[in-house]
Coordinates of C-alpha atoms in Angstrom, one line a residue:
X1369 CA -54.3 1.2 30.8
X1370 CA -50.4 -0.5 32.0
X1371 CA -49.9 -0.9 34.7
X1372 CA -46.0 -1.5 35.6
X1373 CA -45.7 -4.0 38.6
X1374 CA -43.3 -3.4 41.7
X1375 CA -43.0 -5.8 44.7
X1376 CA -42.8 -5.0 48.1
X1377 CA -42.3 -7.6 51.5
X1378 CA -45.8 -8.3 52.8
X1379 CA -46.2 -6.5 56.1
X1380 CA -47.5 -10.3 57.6
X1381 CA -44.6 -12.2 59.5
X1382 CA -42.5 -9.1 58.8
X1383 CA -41.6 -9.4 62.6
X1384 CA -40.7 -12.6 62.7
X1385 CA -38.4 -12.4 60.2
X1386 CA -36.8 -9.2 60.9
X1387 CA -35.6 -12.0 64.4
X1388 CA -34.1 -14.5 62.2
X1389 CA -32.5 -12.3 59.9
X1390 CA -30.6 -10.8 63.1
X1391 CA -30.7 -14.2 64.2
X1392 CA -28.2 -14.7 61.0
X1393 CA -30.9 -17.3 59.7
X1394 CA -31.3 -17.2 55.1
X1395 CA -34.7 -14.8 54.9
X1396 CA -37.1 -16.5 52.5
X1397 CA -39.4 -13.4 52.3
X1398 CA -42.6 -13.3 50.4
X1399 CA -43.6 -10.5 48.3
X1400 CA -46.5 -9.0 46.5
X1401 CA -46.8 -6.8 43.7
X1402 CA -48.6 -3.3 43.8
X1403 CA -49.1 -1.4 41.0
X1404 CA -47.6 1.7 39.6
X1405 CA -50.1 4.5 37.8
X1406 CA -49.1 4.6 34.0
X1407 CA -48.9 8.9 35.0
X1408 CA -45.8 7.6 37.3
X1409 CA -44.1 5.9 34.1
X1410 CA -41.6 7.9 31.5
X1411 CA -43.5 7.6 28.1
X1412 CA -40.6 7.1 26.1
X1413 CA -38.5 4.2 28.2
X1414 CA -41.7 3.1 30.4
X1415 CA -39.6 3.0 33.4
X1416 CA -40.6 4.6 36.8
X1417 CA -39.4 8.2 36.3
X1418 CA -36.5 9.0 38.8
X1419 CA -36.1 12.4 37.8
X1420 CA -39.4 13.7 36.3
X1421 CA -39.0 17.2 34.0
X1422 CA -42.0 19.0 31.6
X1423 CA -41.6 20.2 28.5
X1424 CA -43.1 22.9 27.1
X1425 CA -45.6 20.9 25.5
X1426 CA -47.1 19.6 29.3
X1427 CA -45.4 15.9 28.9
X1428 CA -43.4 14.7 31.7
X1429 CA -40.1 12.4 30.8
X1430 CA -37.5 10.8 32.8
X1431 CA -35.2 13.3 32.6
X1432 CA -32.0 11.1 31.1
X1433 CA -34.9 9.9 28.6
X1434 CA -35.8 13.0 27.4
X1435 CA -32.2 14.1 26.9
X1436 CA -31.0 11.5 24.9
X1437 CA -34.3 11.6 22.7
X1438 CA -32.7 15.4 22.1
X1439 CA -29.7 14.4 21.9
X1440 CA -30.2 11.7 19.5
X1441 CA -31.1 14.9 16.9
X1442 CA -35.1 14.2 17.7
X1443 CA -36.7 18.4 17.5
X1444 CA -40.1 16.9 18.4
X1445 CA -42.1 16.4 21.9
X1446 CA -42.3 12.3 21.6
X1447 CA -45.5 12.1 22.6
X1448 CA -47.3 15.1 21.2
X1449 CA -45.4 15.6 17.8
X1450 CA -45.1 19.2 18.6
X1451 CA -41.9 20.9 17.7
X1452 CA -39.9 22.0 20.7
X1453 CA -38.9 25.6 20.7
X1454 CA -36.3 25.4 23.6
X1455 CA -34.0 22.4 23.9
X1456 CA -32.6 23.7 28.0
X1457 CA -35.9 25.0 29.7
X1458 CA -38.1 22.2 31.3
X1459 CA -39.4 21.8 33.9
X1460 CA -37.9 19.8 37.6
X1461 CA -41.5 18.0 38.8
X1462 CA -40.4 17.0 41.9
X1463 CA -44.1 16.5 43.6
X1464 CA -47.3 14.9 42.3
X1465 CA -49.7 17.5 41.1

């Protein structure tokens, strides 16, 4: 399984920091990387999807991924083979099922 790292500010000293930044001091935060679930990635660029859409065939895709794949002359679901009947109906996924 991937998993796509993303960093995030450690919670520890957060505080303190958050003073000298106000304070006008340079911020020399640490950070940590959590992971992202592979189900949370586009399949065709691997990025974290932004705007996540379904085809007909149950595969989610970025949705600017998916469109230049069909614009690009591609009449196949990437991942599944499956020919696509209907180029203008997927889904908006806007939740986590």
């Amino acid at each position: 399984m991937m998993i796509l790292s993303w960093r995030r500010r450690k919670s520890t000293r957060h505080a303190n920091k958050k003073k000298e930044f106000f304070a006008g001091e340079n911020l020399d935060m640490e950070m940590e990387e959590i992971a992202v679930p592979t189900h949370f990635r586009c399949p065709i660029s691997l990025d974290l999807m932004k705007d996540p859409v379904t085809l007909s065939t149950g595969m989610t895709y970025d949705r600017s991924s998916i469109e230049k794949w069909i614009e690009t002359g591609n009449r196949t679901c990437p991942a599944t083979n499956q020919e696509l009947k209907s180029f203008d109906q997927y889904q908006t996924m806007h939740y986590v099922e």
